[in-house]
CSV table of C-alpha atoms and ligand atoms in Angstrom, one decimal:
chain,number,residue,atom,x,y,z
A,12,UNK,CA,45.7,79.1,29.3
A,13,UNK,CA,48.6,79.7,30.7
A,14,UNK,CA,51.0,77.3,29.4
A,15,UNK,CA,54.7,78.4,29.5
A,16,UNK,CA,56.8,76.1,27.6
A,17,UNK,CA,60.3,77.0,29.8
A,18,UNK,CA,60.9,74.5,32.0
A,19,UNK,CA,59.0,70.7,32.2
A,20,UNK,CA,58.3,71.3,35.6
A,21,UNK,CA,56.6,74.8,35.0
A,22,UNK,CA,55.2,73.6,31.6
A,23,UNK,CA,53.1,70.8,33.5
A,24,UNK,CA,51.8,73.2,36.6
A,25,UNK,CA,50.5,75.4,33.6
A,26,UNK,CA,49.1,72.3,32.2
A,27,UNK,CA,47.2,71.3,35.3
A,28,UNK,CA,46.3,74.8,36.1
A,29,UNK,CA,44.6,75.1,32.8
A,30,UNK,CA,43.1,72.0,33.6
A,31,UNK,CA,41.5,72.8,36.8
A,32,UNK,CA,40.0,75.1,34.7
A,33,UNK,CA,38.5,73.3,32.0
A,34,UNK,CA,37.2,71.1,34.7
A,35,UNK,CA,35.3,73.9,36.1
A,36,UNK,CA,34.2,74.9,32.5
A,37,UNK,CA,32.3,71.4,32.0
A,38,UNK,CA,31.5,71.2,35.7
A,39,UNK,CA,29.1,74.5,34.9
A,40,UNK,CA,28.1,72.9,31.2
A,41,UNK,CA,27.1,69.9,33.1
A,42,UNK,CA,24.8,72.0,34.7
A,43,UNK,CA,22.7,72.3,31.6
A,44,UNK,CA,20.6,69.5,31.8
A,45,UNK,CA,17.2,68.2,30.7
A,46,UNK,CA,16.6,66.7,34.4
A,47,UNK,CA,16.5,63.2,35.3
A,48,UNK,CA,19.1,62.1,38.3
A,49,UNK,CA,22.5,62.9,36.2
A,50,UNK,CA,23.4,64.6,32.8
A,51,UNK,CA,20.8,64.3,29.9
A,52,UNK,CA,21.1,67.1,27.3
A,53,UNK,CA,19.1,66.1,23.9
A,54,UNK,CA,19.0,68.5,20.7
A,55,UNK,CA,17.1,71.7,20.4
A,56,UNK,CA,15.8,71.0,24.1
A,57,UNK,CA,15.6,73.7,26.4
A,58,UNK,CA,19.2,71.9,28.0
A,59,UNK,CA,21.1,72.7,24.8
A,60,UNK,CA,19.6,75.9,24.3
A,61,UNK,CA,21.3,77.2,27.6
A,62,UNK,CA,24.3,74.9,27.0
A,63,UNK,CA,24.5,76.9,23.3
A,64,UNK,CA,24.0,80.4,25.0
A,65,UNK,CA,26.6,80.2,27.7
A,66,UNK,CA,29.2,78.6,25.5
A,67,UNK,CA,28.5,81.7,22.7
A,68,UNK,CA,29.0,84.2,25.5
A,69,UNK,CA,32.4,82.4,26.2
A,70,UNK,CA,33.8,82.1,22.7
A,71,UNK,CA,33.1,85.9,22.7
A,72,UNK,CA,34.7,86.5,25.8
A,73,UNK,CA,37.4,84.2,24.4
A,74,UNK,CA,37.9,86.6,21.4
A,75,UNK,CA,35.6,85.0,19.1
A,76,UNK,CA,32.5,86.2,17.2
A,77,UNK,CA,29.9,83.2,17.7
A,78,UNK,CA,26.7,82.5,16.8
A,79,UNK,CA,23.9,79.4,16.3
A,80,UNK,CA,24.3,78.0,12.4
A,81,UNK,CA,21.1,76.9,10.7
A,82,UNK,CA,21.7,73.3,12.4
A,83,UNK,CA,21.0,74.7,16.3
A,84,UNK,CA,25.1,74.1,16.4
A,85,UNK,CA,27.3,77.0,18.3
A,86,UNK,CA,29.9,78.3,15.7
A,87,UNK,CA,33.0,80.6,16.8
A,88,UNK,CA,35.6,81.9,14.8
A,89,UNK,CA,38.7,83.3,15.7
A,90,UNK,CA,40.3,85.2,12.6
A,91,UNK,CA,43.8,84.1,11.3
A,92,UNK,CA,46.6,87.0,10.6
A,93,UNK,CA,45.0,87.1,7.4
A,94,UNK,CA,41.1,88.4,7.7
A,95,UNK,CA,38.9,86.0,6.2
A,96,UNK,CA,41.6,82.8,5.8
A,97,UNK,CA,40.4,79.8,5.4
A,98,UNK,CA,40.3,77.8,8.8
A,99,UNK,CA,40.9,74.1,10.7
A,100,UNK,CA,37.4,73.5,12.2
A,101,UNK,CA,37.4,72.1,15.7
A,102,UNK,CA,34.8,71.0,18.0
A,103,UNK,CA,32.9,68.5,19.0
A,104,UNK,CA,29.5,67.7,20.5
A,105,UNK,CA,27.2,69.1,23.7
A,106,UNK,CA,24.4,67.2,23.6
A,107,UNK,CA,24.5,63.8,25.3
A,108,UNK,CA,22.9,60.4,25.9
A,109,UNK,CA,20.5,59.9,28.7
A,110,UNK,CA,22.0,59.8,32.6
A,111,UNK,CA,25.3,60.7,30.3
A,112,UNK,CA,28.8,61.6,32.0
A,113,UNK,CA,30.1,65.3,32.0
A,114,UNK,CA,33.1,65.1,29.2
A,115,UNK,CA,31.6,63.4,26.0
A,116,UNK,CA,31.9,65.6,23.6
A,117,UNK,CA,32.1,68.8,26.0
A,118,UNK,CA,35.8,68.1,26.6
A,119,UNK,CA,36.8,68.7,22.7
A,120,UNK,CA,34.6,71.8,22.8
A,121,UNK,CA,36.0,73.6,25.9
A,122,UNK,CA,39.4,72.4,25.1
A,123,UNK,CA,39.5,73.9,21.7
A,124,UNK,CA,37.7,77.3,22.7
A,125,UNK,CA,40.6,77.3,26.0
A,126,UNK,CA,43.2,77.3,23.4
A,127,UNK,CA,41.4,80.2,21.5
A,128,UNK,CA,41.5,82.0,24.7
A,129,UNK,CA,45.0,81.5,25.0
A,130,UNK,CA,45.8,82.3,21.5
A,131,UNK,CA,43.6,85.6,22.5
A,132,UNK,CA,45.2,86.4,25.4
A,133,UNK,CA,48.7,86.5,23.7
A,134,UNK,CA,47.6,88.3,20.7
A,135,UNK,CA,48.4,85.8,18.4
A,136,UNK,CA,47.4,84.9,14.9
A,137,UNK,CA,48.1,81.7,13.2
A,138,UNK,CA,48.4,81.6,9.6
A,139,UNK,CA,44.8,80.6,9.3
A,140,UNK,CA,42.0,80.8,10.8
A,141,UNK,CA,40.0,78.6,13.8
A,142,UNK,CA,36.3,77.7,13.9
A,143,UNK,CA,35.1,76.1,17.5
A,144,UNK,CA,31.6,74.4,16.8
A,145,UNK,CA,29.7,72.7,19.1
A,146,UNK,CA,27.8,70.1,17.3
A,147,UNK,CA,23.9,69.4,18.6
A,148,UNK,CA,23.4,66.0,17.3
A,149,UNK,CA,26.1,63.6,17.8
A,150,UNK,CA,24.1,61.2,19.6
A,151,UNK,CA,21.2,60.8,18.0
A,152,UNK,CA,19.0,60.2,20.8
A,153,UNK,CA,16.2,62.4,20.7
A,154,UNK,CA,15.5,62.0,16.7
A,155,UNK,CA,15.8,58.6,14.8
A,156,UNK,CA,18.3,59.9,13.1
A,157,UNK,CA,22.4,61.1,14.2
A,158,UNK,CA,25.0,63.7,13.3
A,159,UNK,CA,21.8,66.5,11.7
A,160,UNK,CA,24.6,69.4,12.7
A,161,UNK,CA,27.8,67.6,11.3
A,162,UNK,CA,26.3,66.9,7.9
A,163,UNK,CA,24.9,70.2,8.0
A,164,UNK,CA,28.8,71.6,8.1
A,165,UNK,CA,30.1,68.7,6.5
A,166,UNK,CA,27.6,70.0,3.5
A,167,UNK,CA,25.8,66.1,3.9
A,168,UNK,CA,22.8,67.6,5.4
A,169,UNK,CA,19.3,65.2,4.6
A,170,UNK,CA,16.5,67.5,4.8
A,171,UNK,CA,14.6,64.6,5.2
A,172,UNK,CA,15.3,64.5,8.6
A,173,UNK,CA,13.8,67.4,9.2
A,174,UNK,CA,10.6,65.6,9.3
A,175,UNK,CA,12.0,62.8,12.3
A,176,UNK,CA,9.8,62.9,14.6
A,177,UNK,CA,10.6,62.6,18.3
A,178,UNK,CA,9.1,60.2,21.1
A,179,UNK,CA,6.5,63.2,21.6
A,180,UNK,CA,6.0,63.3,17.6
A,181,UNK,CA,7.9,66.5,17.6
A,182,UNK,CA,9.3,67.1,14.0
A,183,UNK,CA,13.0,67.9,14.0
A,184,UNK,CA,12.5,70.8,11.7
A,185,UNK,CA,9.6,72.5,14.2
A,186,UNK,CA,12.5,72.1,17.2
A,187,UNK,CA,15.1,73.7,15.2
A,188,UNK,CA,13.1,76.4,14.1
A,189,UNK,CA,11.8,76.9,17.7
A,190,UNK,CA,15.8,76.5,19.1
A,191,UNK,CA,16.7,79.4,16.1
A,192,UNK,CA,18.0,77.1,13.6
A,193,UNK,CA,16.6,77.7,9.6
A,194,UNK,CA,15.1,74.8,9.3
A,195,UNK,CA,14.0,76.3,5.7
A,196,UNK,CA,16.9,77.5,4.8
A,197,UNK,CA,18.4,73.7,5.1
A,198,UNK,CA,15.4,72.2,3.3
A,199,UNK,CA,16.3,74.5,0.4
A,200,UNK,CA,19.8,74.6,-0.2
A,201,UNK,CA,21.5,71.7,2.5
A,202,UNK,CA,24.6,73.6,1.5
A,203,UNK,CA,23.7,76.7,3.8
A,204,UNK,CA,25.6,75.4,6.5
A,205,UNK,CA,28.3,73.9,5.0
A,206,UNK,CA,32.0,75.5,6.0
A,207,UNK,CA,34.1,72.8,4.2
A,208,UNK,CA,34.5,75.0,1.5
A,209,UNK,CA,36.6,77.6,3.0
A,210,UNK,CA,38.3,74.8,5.9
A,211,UNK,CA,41.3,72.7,5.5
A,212,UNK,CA,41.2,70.1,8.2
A,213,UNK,CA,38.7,68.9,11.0
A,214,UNK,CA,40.7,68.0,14.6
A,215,UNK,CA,39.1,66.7,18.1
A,216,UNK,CA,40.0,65.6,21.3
A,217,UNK,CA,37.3,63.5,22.9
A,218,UNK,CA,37.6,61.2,25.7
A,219,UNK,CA,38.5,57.7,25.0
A,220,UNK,CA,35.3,56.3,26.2
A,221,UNK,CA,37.4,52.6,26.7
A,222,UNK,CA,40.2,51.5,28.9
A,223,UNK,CA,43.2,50.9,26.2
A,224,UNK,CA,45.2,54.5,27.2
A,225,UNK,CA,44.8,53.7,31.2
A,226,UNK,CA,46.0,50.4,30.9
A,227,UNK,CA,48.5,51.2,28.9
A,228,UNK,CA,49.6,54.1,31.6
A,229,UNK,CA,49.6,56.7,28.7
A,230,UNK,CA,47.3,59.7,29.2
A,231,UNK,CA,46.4,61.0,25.2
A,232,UNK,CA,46.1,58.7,22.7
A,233,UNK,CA,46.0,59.3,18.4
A,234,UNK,CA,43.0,58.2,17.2
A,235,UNK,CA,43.8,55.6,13.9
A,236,UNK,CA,40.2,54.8,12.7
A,237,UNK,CA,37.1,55.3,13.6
A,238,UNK,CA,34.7,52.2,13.7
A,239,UNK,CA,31.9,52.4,11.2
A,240,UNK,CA,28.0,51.8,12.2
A,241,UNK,CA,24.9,50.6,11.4
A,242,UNK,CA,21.5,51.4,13.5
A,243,UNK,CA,18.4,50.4,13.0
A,244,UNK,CA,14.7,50.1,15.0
A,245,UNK,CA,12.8,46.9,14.8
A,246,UNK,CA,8.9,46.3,15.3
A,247,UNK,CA,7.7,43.9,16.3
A,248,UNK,CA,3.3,43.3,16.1
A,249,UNK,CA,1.7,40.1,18.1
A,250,UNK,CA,-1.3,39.7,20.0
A,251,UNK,CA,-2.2,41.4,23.2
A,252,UNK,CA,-4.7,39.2,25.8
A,253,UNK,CA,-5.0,38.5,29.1
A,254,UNK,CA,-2.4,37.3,30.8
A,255,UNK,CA,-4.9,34.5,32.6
A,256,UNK,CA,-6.5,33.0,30.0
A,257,UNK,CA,-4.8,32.8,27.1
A,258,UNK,CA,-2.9,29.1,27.0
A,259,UNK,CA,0.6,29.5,26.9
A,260,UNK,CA,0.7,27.4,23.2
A,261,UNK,CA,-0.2,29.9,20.4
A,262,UNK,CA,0.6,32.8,21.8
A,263,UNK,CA,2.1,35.6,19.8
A,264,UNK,CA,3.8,37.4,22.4
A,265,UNK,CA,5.5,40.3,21.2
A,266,UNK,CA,7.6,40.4,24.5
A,267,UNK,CA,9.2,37.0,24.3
A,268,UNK,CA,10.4,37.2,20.7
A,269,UNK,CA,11.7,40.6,21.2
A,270,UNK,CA,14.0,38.6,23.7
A,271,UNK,CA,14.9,36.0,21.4
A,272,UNK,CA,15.9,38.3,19.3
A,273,UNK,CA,18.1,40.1,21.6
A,274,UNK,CA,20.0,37.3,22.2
A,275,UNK,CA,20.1,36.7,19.1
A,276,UNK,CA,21.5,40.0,18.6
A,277,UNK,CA,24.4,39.2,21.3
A,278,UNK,CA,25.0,35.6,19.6
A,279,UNK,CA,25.9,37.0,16.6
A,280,UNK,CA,28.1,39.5,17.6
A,281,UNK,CA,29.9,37.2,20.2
A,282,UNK,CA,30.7,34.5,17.4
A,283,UNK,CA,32.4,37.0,15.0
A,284,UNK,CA,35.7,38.4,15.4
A,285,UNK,CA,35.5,42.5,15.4
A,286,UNK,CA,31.7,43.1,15.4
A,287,UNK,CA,29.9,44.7,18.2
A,288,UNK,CA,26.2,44.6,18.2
A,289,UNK,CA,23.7,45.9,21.1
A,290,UNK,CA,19.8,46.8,22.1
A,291,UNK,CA,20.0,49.8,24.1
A,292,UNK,CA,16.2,50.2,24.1
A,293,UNK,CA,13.3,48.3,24.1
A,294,UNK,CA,9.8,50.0,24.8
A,295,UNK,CA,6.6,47.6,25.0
A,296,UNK,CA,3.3,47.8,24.3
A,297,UNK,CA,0.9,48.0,25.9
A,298,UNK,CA,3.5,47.4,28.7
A,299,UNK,CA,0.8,46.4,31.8
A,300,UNK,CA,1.6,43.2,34.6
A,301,UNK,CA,-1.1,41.1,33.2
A,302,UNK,CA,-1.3,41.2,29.5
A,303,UNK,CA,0.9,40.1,26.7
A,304,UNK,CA,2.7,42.4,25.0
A,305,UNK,CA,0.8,42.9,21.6
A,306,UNK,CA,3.7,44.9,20.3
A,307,UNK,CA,7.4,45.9,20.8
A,308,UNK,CA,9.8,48.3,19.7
A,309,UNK,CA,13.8,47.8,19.9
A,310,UNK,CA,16.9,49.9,18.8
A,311,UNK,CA,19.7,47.9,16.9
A,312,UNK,CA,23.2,49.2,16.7
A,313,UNK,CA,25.9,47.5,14.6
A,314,UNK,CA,29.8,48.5,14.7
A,315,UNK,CA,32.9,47.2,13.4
A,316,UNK,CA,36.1,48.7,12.6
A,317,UNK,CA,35.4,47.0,8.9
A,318,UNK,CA,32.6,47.7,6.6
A,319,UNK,CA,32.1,44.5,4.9
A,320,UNK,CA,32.1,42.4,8.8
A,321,UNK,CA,29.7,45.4,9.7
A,322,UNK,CA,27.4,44.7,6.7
A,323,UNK,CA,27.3,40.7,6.8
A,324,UNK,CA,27.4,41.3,10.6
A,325,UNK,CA,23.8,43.3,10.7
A,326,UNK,CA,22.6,40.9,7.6
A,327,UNK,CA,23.1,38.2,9.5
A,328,UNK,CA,21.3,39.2,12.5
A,329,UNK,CA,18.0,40.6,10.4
A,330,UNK,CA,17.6,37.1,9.0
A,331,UNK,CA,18.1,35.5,12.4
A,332,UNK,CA,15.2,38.2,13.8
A,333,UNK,CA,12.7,37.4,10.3
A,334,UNK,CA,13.2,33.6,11.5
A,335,UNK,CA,12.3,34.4,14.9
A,336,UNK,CA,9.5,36.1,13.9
A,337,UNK,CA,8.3,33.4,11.5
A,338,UNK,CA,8.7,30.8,14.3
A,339,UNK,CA,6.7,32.8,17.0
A,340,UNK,CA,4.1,34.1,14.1
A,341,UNK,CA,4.7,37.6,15.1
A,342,UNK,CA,4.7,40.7,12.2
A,343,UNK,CA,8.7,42.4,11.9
A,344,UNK,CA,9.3,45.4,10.3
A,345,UNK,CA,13.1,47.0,10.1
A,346,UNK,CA,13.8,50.6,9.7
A,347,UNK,CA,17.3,51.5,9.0
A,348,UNK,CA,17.9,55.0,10.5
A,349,UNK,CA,21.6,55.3,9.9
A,350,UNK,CA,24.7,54.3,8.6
A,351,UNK,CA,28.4,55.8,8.4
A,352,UNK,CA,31.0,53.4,7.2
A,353,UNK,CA,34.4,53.5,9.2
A,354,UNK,CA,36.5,56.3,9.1
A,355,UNK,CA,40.5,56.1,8.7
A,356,UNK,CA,42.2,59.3,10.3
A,357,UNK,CA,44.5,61.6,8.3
A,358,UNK,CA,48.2,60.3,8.6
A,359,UNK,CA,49.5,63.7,8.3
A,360,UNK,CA,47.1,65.3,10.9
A,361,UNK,CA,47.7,62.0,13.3
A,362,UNK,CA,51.3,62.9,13.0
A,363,UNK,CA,51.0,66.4,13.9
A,364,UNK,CA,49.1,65.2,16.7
A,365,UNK,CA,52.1,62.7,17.7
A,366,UNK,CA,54.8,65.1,17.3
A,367,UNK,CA,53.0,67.8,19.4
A,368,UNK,CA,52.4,65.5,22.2
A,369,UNK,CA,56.1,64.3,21.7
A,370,UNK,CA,57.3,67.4,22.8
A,371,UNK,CA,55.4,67.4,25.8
A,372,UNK,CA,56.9,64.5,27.1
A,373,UNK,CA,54.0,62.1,26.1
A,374,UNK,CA,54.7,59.0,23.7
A,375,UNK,CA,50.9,58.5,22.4
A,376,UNK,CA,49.6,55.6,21.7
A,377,UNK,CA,47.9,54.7,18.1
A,378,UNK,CA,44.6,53.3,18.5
A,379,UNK,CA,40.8,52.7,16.8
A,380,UNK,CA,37.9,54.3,18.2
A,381,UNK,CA,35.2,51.8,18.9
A,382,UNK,CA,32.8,54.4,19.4
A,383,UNK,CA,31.5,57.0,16.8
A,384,UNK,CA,32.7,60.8,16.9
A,385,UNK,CA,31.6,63.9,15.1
A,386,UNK,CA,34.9,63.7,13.0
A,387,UNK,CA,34.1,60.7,11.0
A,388,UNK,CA,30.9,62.8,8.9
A,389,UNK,CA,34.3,64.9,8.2
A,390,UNK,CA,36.1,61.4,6.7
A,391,UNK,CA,36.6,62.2,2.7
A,392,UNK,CA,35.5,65.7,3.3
A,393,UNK,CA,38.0,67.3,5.0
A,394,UNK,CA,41.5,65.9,6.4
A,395,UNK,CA,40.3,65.2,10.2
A,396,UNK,CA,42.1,63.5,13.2
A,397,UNK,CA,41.6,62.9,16.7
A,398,UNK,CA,43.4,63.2,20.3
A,399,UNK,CA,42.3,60.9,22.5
A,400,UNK,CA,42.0,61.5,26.3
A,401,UNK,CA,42.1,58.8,28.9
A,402,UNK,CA,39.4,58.1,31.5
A,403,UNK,CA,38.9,56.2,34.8
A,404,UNK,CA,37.8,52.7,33.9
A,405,UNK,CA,37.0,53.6,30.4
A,406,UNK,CA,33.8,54.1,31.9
A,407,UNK,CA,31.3,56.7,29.3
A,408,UNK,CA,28.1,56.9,29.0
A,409,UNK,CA,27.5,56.8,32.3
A,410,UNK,CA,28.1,59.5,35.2
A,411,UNK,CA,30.7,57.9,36.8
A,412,UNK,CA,33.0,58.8,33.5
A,413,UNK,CA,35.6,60.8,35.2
A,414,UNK,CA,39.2,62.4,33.7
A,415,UNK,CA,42.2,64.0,35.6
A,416,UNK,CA,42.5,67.9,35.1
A,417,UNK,CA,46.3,67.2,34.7
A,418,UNK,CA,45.1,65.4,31.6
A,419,UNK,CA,42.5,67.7,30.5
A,420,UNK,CA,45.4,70.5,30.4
A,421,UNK,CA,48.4,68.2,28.7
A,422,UNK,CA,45.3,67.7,25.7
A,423,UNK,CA,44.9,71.2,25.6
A,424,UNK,CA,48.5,72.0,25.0
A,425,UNK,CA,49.0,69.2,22.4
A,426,UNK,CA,46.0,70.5,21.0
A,427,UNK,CA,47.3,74.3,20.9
A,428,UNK,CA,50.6,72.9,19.9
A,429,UNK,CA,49.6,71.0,17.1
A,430,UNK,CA,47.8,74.2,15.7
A,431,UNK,CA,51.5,75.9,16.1
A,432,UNK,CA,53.1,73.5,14.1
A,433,UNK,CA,50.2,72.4,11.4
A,434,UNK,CA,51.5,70.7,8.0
A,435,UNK,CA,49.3,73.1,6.2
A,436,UNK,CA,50.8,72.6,3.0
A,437,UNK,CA,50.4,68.8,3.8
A,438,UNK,CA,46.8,69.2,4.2
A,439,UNK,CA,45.9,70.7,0.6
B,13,HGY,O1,27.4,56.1,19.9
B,13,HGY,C1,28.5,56.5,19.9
B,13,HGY,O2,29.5,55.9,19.6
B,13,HGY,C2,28.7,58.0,20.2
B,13,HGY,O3,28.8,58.1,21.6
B,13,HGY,N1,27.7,58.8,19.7
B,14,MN,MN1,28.6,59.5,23.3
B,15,MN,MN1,31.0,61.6,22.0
């Protein structure tokens, strides 16, 4: 990365020239993908398997020894001037949502391993030491459950996830001990994984995945808090019969109060200030032109930037679901398969983070993150903060998410910057 900090002129060409780079870097990770008509990379699937081999040969190439931790996550470390130091962890996550864009996550992972390679290429040693990981599981798409790898590092692994099954009823623990994870080892002692005990801070740049730092002309952004969310899947049992004979009156069609209830789900979160709510998936059964649906399935997700609205928020809609249910004499069940409460950033780390784009000529703005990031699992753990990237339209999740290599490389440099000038003493 070759960022030369004489004049601001050369500084940014060696900014955009890094960038170019990084933007071939995820250009070939994009390539890694499950199929389907744009990027879908779930955990442990054959995808992130290649995804995890070509980014190990790179942190090695890069001047780091790496290798696949117990969670199916790619771990490389890049010894401090002191063998064996503790280090700042940083990362993020390759696996992505389905017909995903090419920089969630994968722009926090080839960032930080670019700024290994720089650090590398100079011979240089901070006074600690750096572990890139590229977390598995961020999404949570695959399995019914979200962040396996983070809490596995973290050291808030649940082995009981290890028995999620998958739309296929694969078992999470069977695809991790197929990917080359120790799916045993984690059952046994959770704490296998963790590498909180030897690290002193958690830092990530991720895009912003929202349109606040392009509208306000700014291209990084420090991330304040992290919005805290609930997720849940919701069944719902009626009648199937033929959709010719069976009088509209009395029917317990499974189909129509699943749509109640989705608007339901949108009423709520439309009449209270700071909650979001969505359905991102409903599957139903048995799903044929001319019968009524006997049984559907949806996926509930619950956010707000305050626990307490987040709670009451996803109360609220559960009862309005049970009295839809009641009303159209269908069966609910509710499965809660996650929650992580919001996560405030580390003032000293967001700082560091402001200072370091500061001298690169950026003000950054301050703001929450509406969506959820690998560094919240990190949130009383370990001090953690976040750079935020800018992106066309705030469009994510999507392919047409798209960001500028000039500010691929300025997030790059603040990142390797901020490692220059790290408040370690702050941070203990
Ligand atoms: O859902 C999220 O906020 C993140 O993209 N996993
Ligand atoms: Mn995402
Ligand atoms: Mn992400």
């Amino acid at each position: 990365m070759h960022v030369s900090p004489s004049s601001d002129a050369t500084a940014r060409d060696g900014r955009d020239c890094l960038g170019a780079a990084l933007l071939a870097r995820l250009e070939t990770l994009a390539g890694f993908t499950d199929g389907g008509t744009a990027l879908t990379r779930l955990y442990l699937s054959p995808a992130h398997r290649a995804a995890a081999g070509w980014l190990a040969g790179w942190m090695e190439q890069a001047g780091m020894t790496a290798h696949v931790d117990a969670a199916g996550n790619v771990v490389g470390r890049y010894e401090g001037a002191t063998p064996g130091a503790p280090a700042v962890l940083l990362g993020s996550h390759i696996d992505s949502v389905r017909n995903a864009g090419k920089y969630d996550g994968t722009l926090g992972v080839v960032t930080a391993v670019a700024v290994v390679e720089e650090l590398n290429r100079r011979g240089e040693r901070l006074p600690f030491a750096l572990e890139v990981i590229a977390f598995g599981d961020e999404e949570g798409v695959r399995f019914p459950v979200i962040f396996s790898g983070t809490r596995a590092v973290a050291g808030t692994f649940d082995p009981a996830c290890l028995h999620a099954a998958d739309a296929d009823g694969v078992r999470l623990g069977e695809a991790l001990a197929a990917f080359g994870g120790a799916p045993a080892a984690l059952a046994a002692d959770p704490a296998t994984a963790a590498r909180v005990a030897r690290a002193l801070a958690y830092l990530e740049v991720h895009i912003e995945q929202g349109p606040v730092l392009e509208q306000a002309g700014v291209p990084v952004g420090v991330v304040t808090a992290i919005n805290g969310a609930s997720r849940y899947t919701l069944g719902i049992t009626g009648t199937a019969g033929h959709a010719g004979t069976v009088p509209m009156a009395g029917r317990r069609d499974a189909l129509a109060a699943a749509a109640d209830m989705v608007l339901a789900v949108e009423r709520q979160a439309l009449h209270t200030p700071g909650l979001v709510a969505t359905v991102g998936r409903l599957d139903v059964l048995p799903g044929a032109v001319n019968v009524i649906a006997g049984g559907a399935r949806l996926t509930l997700d619950v956010r707000s930037p305050d626990d307490r609205v987040r709670r009451d928020g996803a109360a609220a809609i559960l009862d309005a679901c049970a009295i839809i249910a009641q009303r159209r004499h269908v069966a609910l069940s509710v499965d809660q398969t996650s929650e992580t409460p919001a996560a405030p950033c580390t003032p000293a780390l967001m700082d560091a983070f402001a200072a370091a784009a500061a001298r690169a000529g950026v003000e950054p703005k301050r703001l929450p993150s509406g969506a959820g990031h690998d560094a919240m699992v990190f949130a009383g753990v370990l001090p953690m903060a976040m750079l935020f990237v800018r992106c066309r339209g705030g469009i994510s999740h999507n392919p047409a998410e798209s960001i500028t290599a000039a500010d691929a490389g300025l997030a790059a440099a603040v990142l390797l910057d901020t490692l220059r000038h790290l408040p370690v003493q702050a941070l203990s």
